[in-house]
């Protein structure tokens, strides 16, 4: 009987220690990866905007530390390629969401791959799109301008 009691106490102790270790590992560092893809098109352009979100939270000494790395890829495709694409030199883009803006210029004539150009961006600890919002993308080229509404797809 005494031997059986010792076994139960020993087993209970092991379960308690294992539970504490598992709780410690789970509660101290959490990491999640998300991917949001937005698509849209206008008369001359189609666009795809991919946002990769890597979030890390860490609980230590009753403090919560949070960080994220947001990498994005904006792919612009000229729908009438190859017709007229040789006259496109510079594309200006302006992407606006509720949480951030991405704007700039790209040399279409040197980066054009079969009528497509890709713009990549990476930032740390910034706000990002919630997934459901509509994003506005304005493209300017050769004195023309088109606005594309990007929606999660």
PDB file of C-alpha atoms in Angstrom:
ATOM      1  CA  UNK A   1       0.000   0.000   0.000  1.00  0.00           C
ATOM      2  CA  UNK A   2       2.811   2.420   0.876  1.00  0.00           C
ATOM      3  CA  UNK A   3       4.547   1.594  -2.395  1.00  0.00           C
ATOM      4  CA  UNK A   4       1.338   2.353  -4.322  1.00  0.00           C
ATOM      5  CA  UNK A   5       0.971   5.733  -2.543  1.00  0.00           C
ATOM      6  CA  UNK A   6       4.549   6.664  -3.469  1.00  0.00           C
ATOM      7  CA  UNK A   7       3.860   5.792  -7.116  1.00  0.00           C
ATOM      8  CA  UNK A   8       0.753   7.996  -7.169  1.00  0.00           C
ATOM      9  CA  UNK A   9       2.643  10.896  -5.561  1.00  0.00           C
ATOM     10  CA  UNK A  10       5.551  10.431  -7.983  1.00  0.00           C
ATOM     11  CA  UNK A  11       3.224  10.313 -11.002  1.00  0.00           C
ATOM     12  CA  UNK A  12       1.312  13.385  -9.766  1.00  0.00           C
ATOM     13  CA  UNK A  13       4.605  15.243  -9.387  1.00  0.00           C
ATOM     14  CA  UNK A  14       5.653  14.371 -12.939  1.00  0.00           C
ATOM     15  CA  UNK A  15       2.311  15.529 -14.329  1.00  0.00           C
ATOM     16  CA  UNK A  16       2.601  18.802 -12.399  1.00  0.00           C
ATOM     17  CA  UNK A  17       6.147  19.442 -13.653  1.00  0.00           C
ATOM     18  CA  UNK A  18       5.185  18.611 -17.253  1.00  0.00           C
ATOM     19  CA  UNK A  19       2.180  20.950 -17.014  1.00  0.00           C
ATOM     20  CA  UNK A  20       4.332  23.803 -15.704  1.00  0.00           C
ATOM     21  CA  UNK A  21       6.887  23.320 -18.508  1.00  0.00           C
ATOM     22  CA  UNK A  22       4.178  23.258 -21.200  1.00  0.00           C
ATOM     23  CA  UNK A  23       2.465  26.342 -19.734  1.00  0.00           C
ATOM     24  CA  UNK A  24       5.800  28.179 -19.594  1.00  0.00           C
ATOM     25  CA  UNK A  25       6.608  27.398 -23.229  1.00  0.00           C
ATOM     26  CA  UNK A  26       3.156  28.346 -24.484  1.00  0.00           C
ATOM     27  CA  UNK A  27       2.800  31.545 -22.482  1.00  0.00           C
ATOM     28  CA  UNK A  28       6.195  33.055 -23.133  1.00  0.00           C
ATOM     29  CA  UNK A  29       6.539  33.305 -26.899  1.00  0.00           C
ATOM     30  CA  UNK A  30       3.830  33.231 -29.510  1.00  0.00           C
ATOM     31  CA  UNK A  31       4.462  33.613 -33.197  1.00  0.00           C
ATOM     32  CA  UNK A  32       1.938  33.823 -35.997  1.00  0.00           C
ATOM     33  CA  UNK A  33       2.156  34.216 -39.744  1.00  0.00           C
ATOM     34  CA  UNK A  34      -0.636  35.646 -41.869  1.00  0.00           C
ATOM     35  CA  UNK A  35      -0.978  36.384 -45.552  1.00  0.00           C
ATOM     36  CA  UNK A  36      -3.486  38.791 -47.099  1.00  0.00           C
ATOM     37  CA  UNK A  37      -3.878  39.009 -50.873  1.00  0.00           C
ATOM     38  CA  UNK A  38      -5.726  41.885 -52.565  1.00  0.00           C
ATOM     39  CA  UNK A  39      -6.593  42.026 -56.273  1.00  0.00           C
ATOM     40  CA  UNK A  40      -8.139  44.515 -58.664  1.00  0.00           C
ATOM     41  CA  UNK A  41      -8.044  45.858 -62.184  1.00  0.00           C
ATOM     42  CA  UNK A  42      -8.748  48.876 -64.348  1.00  0.00           C
ATOM     43  CA  UNK A  43      -8.922  49.350 -68.126  1.00  0.00           C
ATOM     44  CA  UNK A  44      -5.160  49.076 -68.649  1.00  0.00           C
ATOM     45  CA  UNK A  45      -3.795  47.492 -65.480  1.00  0.00           C
ATOM     46  CA  UNK A  46      -4.341  44.566 -63.173  1.00  0.00           C
ATOM     47  CA  UNK A  47      -2.779  44.567 -59.727  1.00  0.00           C
ATOM     48  CA  UNK A  48      -2.079  42.075 -56.988  1.00  0.00           C
ATOM     49  CA  UNK A  49      -0.935  43.190 -53.538  1.00  0.00           C
ATOM     50  CA  UNK A  50       0.320  40.504 -51.145  1.00  0.00           C
ATOM     51  CA  UNK A  51       1.001  41.318 -47.489  1.00  0.00           C
ATOM     52  CA  UNK A  52       2.909  38.800 -45.362  1.00  0.00           C
ATOM     53  CA  UNK A  53       2.609  39.415 -41.622  1.00  0.00           C
ATOM     54  CA  UNK A  54       4.917  37.787 -39.094  1.00  0.00           C
ATOM     55  CA  UNK A  55       3.940  38.674 -35.521  1.00  0.00           C
ATOM     56  CA  UNK A  56       5.747  37.730 -32.327  1.00  0.00           C
ATOM     57  CA  UNK A  57       4.587  38.329 -28.778  1.00  0.00           C
ATOM     58  CA  UNK A  58       6.642  37.532 -25.727  1.00  0.00           C
ATOM     59  CA  UNK A  59       5.497  37.460 -22.097  1.00  0.00           C
ATOM     60  CA  UNK A  60       8.369  38.024 -19.702  1.00  0.00           C
ATOM     61  CA  UNK A  61       8.343  39.360 -16.145  1.00  0.00           C
ATOM     62  CA  UNK A  62       4.682  40.413 -16.451  1.00  0.00           C
ATOM     63  CA  UNK A  63       5.496  42.529 -19.521  1.00  0.00           C
ATOM     64  CA  UNK A  64       4.183  41.916 -23.008  1.00  0.00           C
ATOM     65  CA  UNK A  65       6.557  42.617 -25.871  1.00  0.00           C
ATOM     66  CA  UNK A  66       5.116  42.654 -29.373  1.00  0.00           C
ATOM     67  CA  UNK A  67       6.842  42.979 -32.718  1.00  0.00           C
ATOM     68  CA  UNK A  68       5.966  42.400 -36.338  1.00  0.00           C
ATOM     69  CA  UNK A  69       7.663  42.217 -39.696  1.00  0.00           C
ATOM     70  CA  UNK A  70       5.490  43.181 -42.649  1.00  0.00           C
ATOM     71  CA  UNK A  71       6.678  42.349 -46.144  1.00  0.00           C
ATOM     72  CA  UNK A  72       4.611  43.278 -49.156  1.00  0.00           C
ATOM     73  CA  UNK A  73       4.714  42.664 -52.873  1.00  0.00           C
ATOM     74  CA  UNK A  74       2.822  44.834 -55.358  1.00  0.00           C
ATOM     75  CA  UNK A  75       2.610  43.296 -58.831  1.00  0.00           C
ATOM     76  CA  UNK A  76       1.407  45.557 -61.666  1.00  0.00           C
ATOM     77  CA  UNK A  77       0.523  44.009 -65.031  1.00  0.00           C
ATOM     78  CA  UNK A  78      -0.072  46.047 -68.184  1.00  0.00           C
ATOM     79  CA  UNK A  79      -3.101  44.345 -69.751  1.00  0.00           C
ATOM     80  CA  UNK A  80      -2.376  45.435 -73.322  1.00  0.00           C
ATOM     81  CA  UNK A  81       1.142  43.976 -73.375  1.00  0.00           C
ATOM     82  CA  UNK A  82       3.060  43.999 -75.682  1.00  0.00           C
ATOM     83  CA  UNK A  83       1.047  46.628 -77.581  1.00  0.00           C
ATOM     84  CA  UNK A  84       2.153  50.079 -76.388  1.00  0.00           C
ATOM     85  CA  UNK A  85       4.211  48.809 -73.479  1.00  0.00           C
ATOM     86  CA  UNK A  86       7.452  49.888 -75.147  1.00  0.00           C
ATOM     87  CA  UNK A  87       6.362  53.529 -74.776  1.00  0.00           C
ATOM     88  CA  UNK A  88       5.905  53.231 -71.002  1.00  0.00           C
ATOM     89  CA  UNK A  89       8.998  54.484 -69.203  1.00  0.00           C
ATOM     90  CA  UNK A  90       8.123  55.500 -65.637  1.00  0.00           C
ATOM     91  CA  UNK A  91       5.147  54.339 -63.586  1.00  0.00           C
ATOM     92  CA  UNK A  92       4.090  56.246 -60.491  1.00  0.00           C
ATOM     93  CA  UNK A  93       2.089  54.292 -57.945  1.00  0.00           C
ATOM     94  CA  UNK A  94       0.274  55.415 -54.815  1.00  0.00           C
ATOM     95  CA  UNK A  95      -1.292  52.745 -52.619  1.00  0.00           C
ATOM     96  CA  UNK A  96      -3.493  53.923 -49.723  1.00  0.00           C
ATOM     97  CA  UNK A  97      -5.149  51.911 -46.994  1.00  0.00           C
ATOM     98  CA  UNK A  98      -6.488  52.956 -43.607  1.00  0.00           C
ATOM     99  CA  UNK A  99      -3.273  51.886 -41.922  1.00  0.00           C
ATOM    100  CA  UNK A 100      -0.498  52.906 -44.306  1.00  0.00           C
ATOM    101  CA  UNK A 101       0.640  54.371 -47.610  1.00  0.00           C
ATOM    102  CA  UNK A 102       3.071  53.052 -50.169  1.00  0.00           C
ATOM    103  CA  UNK A 103       4.138  55.301 -53.014  1.00  0.00           C
ATOM    104  CA  UNK A 104       6.952  55.668 -55.458  1.00  0.00           C
ATOM    105  CA  UNK A 105       8.146  55.359 -59.026  1.00  0.00           C
ATOM    106  CA  UNK A 106       9.399  52.385 -60.965  1.00  0.00           C
ATOM    107  CA  UNK A 107      11.184  52.281 -64.309  1.00  0.00           C
ATOM    108  CA  UNK A 108       8.826  50.082 -66.302  1.00  0.00           C
ATOM    109  CA  UNK A 109      11.050  49.950 -69.383  1.00  0.00           C
ATOM    110  CA  UNK A 110      13.992  48.418 -67.481  1.00  0.00           C
ATOM    111  CA  UNK A 111      12.076  46.211 -65.007  1.00  0.00           C
ATOM    112  CA  UNK A 112       9.291  45.090 -67.330  1.00  0.00           C
ATOM    113  CA  UNK A 113       9.033  41.300 -67.471  1.00  0.00           C
ATOM    114  CA  UNK A 114       6.327  40.315 -69.961  1.00  0.00           C
ATOM    115  CA  UNK A 115       4.289  43.401 -69.125  1.00  0.00           C
ATOM    116  CA  UNK A 116       4.691  42.996 -65.353  1.00  0.00           C
ATOM    117  CA  UNK A 117       6.648  44.803 -62.710  1.00  0.00           C
ATOM    118  CA  UNK A 118       6.988  43.918 -59.010  1.00  0.00           C
ATOM    119  CA  UNK A 119       7.600  46.271 -56.116  1.00  0.00           C
ATOM    120  CA  UNK A 120       8.647  44.752 -52.795  1.00  0.00           C
ATOM    121  CA  UNK A 121       8.743  46.396 -49.396  1.00  0.00           C
ATOM    122  CA  UNK A 122       9.566  45.261 -45.871  1.00  0.00           C
ATOM    123  CA  UNK A 123       9.068  47.099 -42.575  1.00  0.00           C
ATOM    124  CA  UNK A 124       9.252  46.300 -38.900  1.00  0.00           C
ATOM    125  CA  UNK A 125       6.742  47.202 -36.174  1.00  0.00           C
ATOM    126  CA  UNK A 126       4.202  49.040 -38.333  1.00  0.00           C
ATOM    127  CA  UNK A 127       0.435  49.002 -38.712  1.00  0.00           C
ATOM    128  CA  UNK A 128      -0.950  46.786 -41.439  1.00  0.00           C
ATOM    129  CA  UNK A 129      -4.186  46.189 -43.332  1.00  0.00           C
ATOM    130  CA  UNK A 130      -6.867  44.293 -41.415  1.00  0.00           C
ATOM    131  CA  UNK A 131      -7.747  42.048 -44.334  1.00  0.00           C
ATOM    132  CA  UNK A 132     -11.276  43.292 -44.964  1.00  0.00           C
ATOM    133  CA  UNK A 133     -10.571  46.866 -45.965  1.00  0.00           C
ATOM    134  CA  UNK A 134     -10.575  48.095 -49.532  1.00  0.00           C
ATOM    135  CA  UNK A 135      -7.282  49.543 -50.729  1.00  0.00           C
ATOM    136  CA  UNK A 136      -6.973  52.307 -53.314  1.00  0.00           C
ATOM    137  CA  UNK A 137      -4.157  52.098 -55.850  1.00  0.00           C
ATOM    138  CA  UNK A 138      -3.479  54.977 -58.254  1.00  0.00           C
ATOM    139  CA  UNK A 139      -1.223  54.337 -61.254  1.00  0.00           C
ATOM    140  CA  UNK A 140       0.166  57.156 -63.431  1.00  0.00           C
ATOM    141  CA  UNK A 141       2.067  56.638 -66.683  1.00  0.00           C
ATOM    142  CA  UNK A 142       2.601  58.631 -69.893  1.00  0.00           C
ATOM    143  CA  UNK A 143       0.253  61.410 -68.726  1.00  0.00           C
ATOM    144  CA  UNK A 144      -2.536  58.919 -67.939  1.00  0.00           C
ATOM    145  CA  UNK A 145      -3.989  57.937 -64.587  1.00  0.00           C
ATOM    146  CA  UNK A 146      -6.156  55.049 -63.401  1.00  0.00           C
ATOM    147  CA  UNK A 147      -7.473  54.129 -59.970  1.00  0.00           C
ATOM    148  CA  UNK A 148      -7.870  50.509 -58.931  1.00  0.00           C
ATOM    149  CA  UNK A 149      -9.845  49.324 -55.907  1.00  0.00           C
ATOM    150  CA  UNK A 150      -8.033  46.327 -54.442  1.00  0.00           C
ATOM    151  CA  UNK A 151     -10.180  43.842 -52.541  1.00  0.00           C
ATOM    152  CA  UNK A 152      -9.210  40.795 -50.559  1.00  0.00           C
ATOM    153  CA  UNK A 153      -9.508  37.776 -52.774  1.00  0.00           C
TER     154      UNK A 153
END
